[in-house]
Coordinates of C-alpha atoms in Angstrom, one line a residue:
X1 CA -28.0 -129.6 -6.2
X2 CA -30.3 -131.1 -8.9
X3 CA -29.3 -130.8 -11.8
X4 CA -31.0 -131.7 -15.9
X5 CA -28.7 -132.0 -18.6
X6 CA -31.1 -130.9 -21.6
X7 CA -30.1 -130.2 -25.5
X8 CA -32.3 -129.0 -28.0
X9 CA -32.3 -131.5 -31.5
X10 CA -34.2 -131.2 -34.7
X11 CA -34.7 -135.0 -36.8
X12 CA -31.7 -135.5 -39.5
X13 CA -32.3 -137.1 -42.5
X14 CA -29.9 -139.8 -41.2
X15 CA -31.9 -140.9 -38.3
X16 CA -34.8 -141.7 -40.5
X17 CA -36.6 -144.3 -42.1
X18 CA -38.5 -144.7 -45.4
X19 CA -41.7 -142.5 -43.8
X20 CA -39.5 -140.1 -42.4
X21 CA -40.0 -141.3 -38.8
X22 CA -37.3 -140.2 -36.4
X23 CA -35.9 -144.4 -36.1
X24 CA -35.4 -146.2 -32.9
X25 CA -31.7 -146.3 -33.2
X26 CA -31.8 -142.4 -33.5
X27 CA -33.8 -142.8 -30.0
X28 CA -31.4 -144.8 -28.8
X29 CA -27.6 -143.3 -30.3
X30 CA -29.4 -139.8 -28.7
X31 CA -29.6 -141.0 -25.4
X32 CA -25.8 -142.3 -25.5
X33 CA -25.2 -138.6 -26.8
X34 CA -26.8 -136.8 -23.9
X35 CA -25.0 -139.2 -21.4
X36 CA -21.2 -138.9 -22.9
X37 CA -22.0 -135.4 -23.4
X38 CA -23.2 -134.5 -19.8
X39 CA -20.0 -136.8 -18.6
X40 CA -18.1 -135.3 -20.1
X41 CA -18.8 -131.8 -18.7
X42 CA -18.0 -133.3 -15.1
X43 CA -14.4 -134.7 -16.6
X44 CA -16.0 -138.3 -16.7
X45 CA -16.6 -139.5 -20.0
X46 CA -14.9 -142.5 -21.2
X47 CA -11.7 -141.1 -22.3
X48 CA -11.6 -139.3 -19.1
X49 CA -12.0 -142.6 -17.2
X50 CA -9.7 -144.2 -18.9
X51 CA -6.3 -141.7 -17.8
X52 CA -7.4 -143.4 -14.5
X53 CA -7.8 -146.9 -15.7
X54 CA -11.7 -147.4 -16.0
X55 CA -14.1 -147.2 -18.1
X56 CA -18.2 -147.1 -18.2
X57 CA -20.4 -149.9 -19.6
X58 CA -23.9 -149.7 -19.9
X59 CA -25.7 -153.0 -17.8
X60 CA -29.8 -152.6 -18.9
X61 CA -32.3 -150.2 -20.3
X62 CA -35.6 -149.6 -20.8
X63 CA -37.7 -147.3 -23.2
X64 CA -41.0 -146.6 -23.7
X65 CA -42.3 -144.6 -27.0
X66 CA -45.3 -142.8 -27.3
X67 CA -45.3 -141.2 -30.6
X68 CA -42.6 -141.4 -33.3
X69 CA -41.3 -137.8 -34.3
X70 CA -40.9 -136.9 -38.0
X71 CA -38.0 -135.5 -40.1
X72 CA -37.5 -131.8 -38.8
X73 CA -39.3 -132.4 -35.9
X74 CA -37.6 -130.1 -32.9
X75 CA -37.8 -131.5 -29.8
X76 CA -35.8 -131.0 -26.2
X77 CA -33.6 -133.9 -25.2
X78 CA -33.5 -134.1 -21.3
X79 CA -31.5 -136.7 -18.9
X80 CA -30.5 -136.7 -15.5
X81 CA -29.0 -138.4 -13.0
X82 CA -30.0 -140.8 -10.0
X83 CA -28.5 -140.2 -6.4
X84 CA -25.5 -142.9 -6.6
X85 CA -26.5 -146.0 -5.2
X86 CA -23.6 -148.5 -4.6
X87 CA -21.5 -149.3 -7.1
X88 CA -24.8 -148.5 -9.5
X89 CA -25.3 -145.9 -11.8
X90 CA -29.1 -145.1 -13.1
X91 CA -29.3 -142.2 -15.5
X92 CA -33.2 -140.8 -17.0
X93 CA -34.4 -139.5 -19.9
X94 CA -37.0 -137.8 -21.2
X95 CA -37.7 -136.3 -24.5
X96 CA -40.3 -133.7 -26.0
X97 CA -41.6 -132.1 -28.4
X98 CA -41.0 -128.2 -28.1
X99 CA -44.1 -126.1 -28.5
X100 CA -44.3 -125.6 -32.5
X101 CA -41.5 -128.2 -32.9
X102 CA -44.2 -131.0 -34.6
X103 CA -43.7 -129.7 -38.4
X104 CA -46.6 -129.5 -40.2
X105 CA -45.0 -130.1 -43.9
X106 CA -41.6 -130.8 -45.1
X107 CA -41.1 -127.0 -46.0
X108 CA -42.2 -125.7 -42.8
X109 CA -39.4 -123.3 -41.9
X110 CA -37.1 -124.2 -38.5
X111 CA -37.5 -121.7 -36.1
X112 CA -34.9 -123.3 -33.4
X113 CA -36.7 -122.5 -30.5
X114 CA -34.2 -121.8 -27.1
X115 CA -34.3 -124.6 -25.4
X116 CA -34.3 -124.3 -21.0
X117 CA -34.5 -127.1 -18.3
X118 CA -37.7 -125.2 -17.1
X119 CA -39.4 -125.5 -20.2
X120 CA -42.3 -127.7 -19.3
X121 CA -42.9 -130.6 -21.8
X122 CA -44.9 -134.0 -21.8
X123 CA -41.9 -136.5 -23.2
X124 CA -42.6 -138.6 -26.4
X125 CA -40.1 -141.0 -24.6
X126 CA -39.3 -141.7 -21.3
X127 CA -36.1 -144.4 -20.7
X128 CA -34.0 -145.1 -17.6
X129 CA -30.6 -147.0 -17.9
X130 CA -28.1 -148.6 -15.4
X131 CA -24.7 -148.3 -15.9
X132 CA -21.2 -149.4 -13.9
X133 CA -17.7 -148.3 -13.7
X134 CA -15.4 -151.3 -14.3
X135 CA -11.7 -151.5 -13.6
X136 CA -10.3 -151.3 -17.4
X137 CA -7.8 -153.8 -16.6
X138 CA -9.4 -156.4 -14.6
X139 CA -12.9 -155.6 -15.8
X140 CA -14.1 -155.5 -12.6
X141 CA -17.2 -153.2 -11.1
X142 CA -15.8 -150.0 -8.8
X143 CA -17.7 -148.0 -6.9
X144 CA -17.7 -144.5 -8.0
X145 CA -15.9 -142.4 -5.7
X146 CA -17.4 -139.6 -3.9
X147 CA -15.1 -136.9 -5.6
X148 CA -16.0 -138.1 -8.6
X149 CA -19.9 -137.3 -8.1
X150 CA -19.4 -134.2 -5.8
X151 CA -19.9 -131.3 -8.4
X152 CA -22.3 -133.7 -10.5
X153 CA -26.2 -132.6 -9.4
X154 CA -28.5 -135.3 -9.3
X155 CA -32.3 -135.8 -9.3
X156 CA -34.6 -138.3 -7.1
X157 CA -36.9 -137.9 -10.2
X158 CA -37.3 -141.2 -11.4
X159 CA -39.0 -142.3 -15.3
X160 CA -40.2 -145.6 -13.6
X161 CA -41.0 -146.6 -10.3
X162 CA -40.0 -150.0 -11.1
X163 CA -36.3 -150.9 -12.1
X164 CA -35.5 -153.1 -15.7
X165 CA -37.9 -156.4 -15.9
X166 CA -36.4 -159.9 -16.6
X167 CA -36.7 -161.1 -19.7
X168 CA -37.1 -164.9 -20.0
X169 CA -35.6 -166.6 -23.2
X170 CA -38.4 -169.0 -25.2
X171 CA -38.2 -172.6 -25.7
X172 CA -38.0 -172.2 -29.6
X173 CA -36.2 -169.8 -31.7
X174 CA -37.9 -168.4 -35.0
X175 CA -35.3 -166.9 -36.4
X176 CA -31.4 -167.7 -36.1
X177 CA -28.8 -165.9 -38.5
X178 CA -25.4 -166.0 -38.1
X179 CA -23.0 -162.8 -38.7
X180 CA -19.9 -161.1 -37.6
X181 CA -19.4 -157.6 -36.6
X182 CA -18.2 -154.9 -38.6
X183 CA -15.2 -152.6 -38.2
X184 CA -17.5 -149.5 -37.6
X185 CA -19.3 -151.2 -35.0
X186 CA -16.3 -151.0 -32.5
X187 CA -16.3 -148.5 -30.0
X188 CA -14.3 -146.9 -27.6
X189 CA -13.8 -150.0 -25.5
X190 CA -12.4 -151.9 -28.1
X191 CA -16.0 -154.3 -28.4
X192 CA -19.6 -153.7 -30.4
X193 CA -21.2 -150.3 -29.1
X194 CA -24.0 -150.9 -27.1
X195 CA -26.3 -149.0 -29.8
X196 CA -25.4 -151.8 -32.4
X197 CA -26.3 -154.7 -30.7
X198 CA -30.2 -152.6 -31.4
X199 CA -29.6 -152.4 -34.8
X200 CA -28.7 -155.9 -34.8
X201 CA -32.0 -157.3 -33.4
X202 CA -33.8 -154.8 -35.7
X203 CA -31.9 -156.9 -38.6
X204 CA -33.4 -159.7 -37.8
X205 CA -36.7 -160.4 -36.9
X206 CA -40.1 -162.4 -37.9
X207 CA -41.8 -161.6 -40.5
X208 CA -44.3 -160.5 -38.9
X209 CA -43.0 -157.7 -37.2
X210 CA -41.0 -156.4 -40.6
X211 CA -43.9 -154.4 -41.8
X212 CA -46.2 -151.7 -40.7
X213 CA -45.1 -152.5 -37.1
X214 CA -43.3 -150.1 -34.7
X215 CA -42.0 -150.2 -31.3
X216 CA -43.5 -149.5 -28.2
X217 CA -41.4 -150.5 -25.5
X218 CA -37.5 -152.0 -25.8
X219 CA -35.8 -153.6 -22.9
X220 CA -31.9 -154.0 -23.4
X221 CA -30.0 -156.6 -21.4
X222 CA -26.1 -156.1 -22.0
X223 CA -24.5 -159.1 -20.7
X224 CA -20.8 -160.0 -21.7
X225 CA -18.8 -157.3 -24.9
X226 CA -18.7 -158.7 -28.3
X227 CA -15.6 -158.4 -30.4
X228 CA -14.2 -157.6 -34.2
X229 CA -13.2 -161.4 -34.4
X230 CA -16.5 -163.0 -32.9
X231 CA -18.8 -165.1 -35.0
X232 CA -22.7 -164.1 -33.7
X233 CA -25.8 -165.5 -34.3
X234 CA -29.0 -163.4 -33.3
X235 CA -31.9 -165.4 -32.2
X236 CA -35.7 -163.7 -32.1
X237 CA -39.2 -165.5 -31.4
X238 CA -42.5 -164.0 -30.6
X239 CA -43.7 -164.3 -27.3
X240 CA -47.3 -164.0 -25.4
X241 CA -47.7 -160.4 -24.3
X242 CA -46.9 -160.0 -20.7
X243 CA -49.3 -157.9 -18.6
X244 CA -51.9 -155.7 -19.9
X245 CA -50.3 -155.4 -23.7
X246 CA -52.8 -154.3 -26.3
X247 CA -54.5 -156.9 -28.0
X248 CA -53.3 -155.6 -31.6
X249 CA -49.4 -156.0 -29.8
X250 CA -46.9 -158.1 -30.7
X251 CA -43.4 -158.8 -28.1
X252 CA -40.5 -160.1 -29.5
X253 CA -37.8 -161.5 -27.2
X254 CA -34.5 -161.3 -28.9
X255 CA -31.2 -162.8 -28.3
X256 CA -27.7 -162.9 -29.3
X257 CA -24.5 -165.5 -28.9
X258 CA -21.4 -166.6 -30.2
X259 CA -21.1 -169.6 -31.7
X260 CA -19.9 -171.2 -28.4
X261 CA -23.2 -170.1 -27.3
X262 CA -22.2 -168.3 -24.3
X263 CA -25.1 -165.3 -24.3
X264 CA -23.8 -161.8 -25.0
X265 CA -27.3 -159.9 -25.2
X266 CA -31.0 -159.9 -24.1
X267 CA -33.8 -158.1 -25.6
X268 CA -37.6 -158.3 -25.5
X269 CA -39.4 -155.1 -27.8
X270 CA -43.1 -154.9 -28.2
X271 CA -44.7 -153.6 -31.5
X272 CA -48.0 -151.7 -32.3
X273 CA -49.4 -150.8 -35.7
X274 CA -47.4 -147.9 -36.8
X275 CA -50.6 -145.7 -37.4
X276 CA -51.1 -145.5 -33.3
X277 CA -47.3 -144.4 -32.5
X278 CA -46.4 -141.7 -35.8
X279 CA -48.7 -139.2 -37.5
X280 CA -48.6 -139.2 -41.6
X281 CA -45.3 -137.1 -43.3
X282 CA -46.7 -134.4 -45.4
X283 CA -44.8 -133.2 -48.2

């Protein structure tokens, strides 16, 4: 049985930045929405895995962004997932505009348009994930059970052909700050929430990156959980483009360790000027 999970969202003001763009980490926390919501519908969401003794953890992502939405924007959210592979877990998305939903002032009215999984869209964004099931106690991968999965439809649609690129650390660093994390960026796990370690690398970046510049593409490596009482320091340099990049691009390869300097995430992200991925806000 295939099966989509798709919600309908118009922009908040709290996912926005100072244009009124619909933010990355918006992009990002709605993806981790769609994914704990559809879970939980099929009894496994993380507090449903963990009466049993596991839990989920997300392993890599990638996302690709064509256009920035604005503030009031209404667009359909859509995920599905992957036939089970293993002990793998690989989950889509795709999100669209819905037809009106681009809002041509800030006192256009909402109409709320229904929202079906046969309503045909072009995405705005297109991102795949892997995740695992690990053992809670020994934080160990376990292979999803077949009960688990049986009422759960799945889709050999796939955003990508190609699975998660490496990302290869430089010699040099050109940024390097130390911080620790905050009580709200805990999680149900008990470490940083995936969606954090995002906002981290978005803390702390060159400078030439910090202005006028938005994201194209972010690759997210999760490698080992981060904790209340760690001590961080998140690393960034820019890299030469890989492949056939723009010329006007610029990647970023991003890192973050502890201060023992055992690696806890990987990130690469590559930035156009923001006038080719957003349209202008009009008031």
């Amino acid at each position: 049985m295939e099966e989509k999970y798709t919600q309908g969202y118009t922009v908040q003001s709290h996912f926005i930045d100072g244009a009124c763009r619909f933010t990355l980490i918006g992009m990002v926390a709605k993806a981790q929405d769609l994914v704990s919501f559809h879970f939980g519908e099929h009894a496994l969401s993380i507090p449903h895995m963990n009466r049993r003794g596991q839990t989920w953890v997300v392993s890599k992502q990638h996302f690709e962004i064509a256009e920035y939405p604005l503030w009031r924007d209404e667009l359909a959210l859509q995920s599905w997932l992957e036939p089970i592979k293993g002990p793998f877990v690989y989950y889509d998305f795709a999100f669209s505009f819905v037809q009106n939903g681009k809002k041509l002032s800030a006192t256009q009215k909402i109409e709320n348009a229904p929202i079906t999984n046969e309503t045909p869209l072009e995405p705005f964004l297109k991102a795949n994930s892997l995740w695992l099931v690990l053992d809670s106690e020994k934080l160990r991968p376990v292979k999803p059970s077949g009960f688990e999965f049986d009422n759960f439809g799945t889709s050999e649609e796939q955003t990508f052909p190609q699975k998660f690129p490496k990302i290869n650390l430089p010699e040099k660093w050109q940024v390097e700050s130390e911080f620790s994390p905050l009580l709200p960026d805990i999680d149900l796990n008990g470490h940083v929430n995936n969606i954090v370690y995002v906002s981290y690398i978005l803390s702390f970046l060159p400078q030439k990156v910090q202005n006028g510049m938005l994201v194209k593409t972010l690759d997210t490596h999760y490698i080992s959980s981060a904790h209340i009482s760690d001590r961080l320091i998140c690393r960034s340099s820019i890299v030469e483009n890989d492949g056939d990049a723009p010329s006007d691009s610029i990647c970023v390869v991003h890192s973050i360790i502890r201060s023992d300097l055992s690696e806890v995430f990987r990130a690469k992200t590559l930035w156009l000027p923001q006038n080719q991925l957003s349209r202008e806000f009009v008031v």
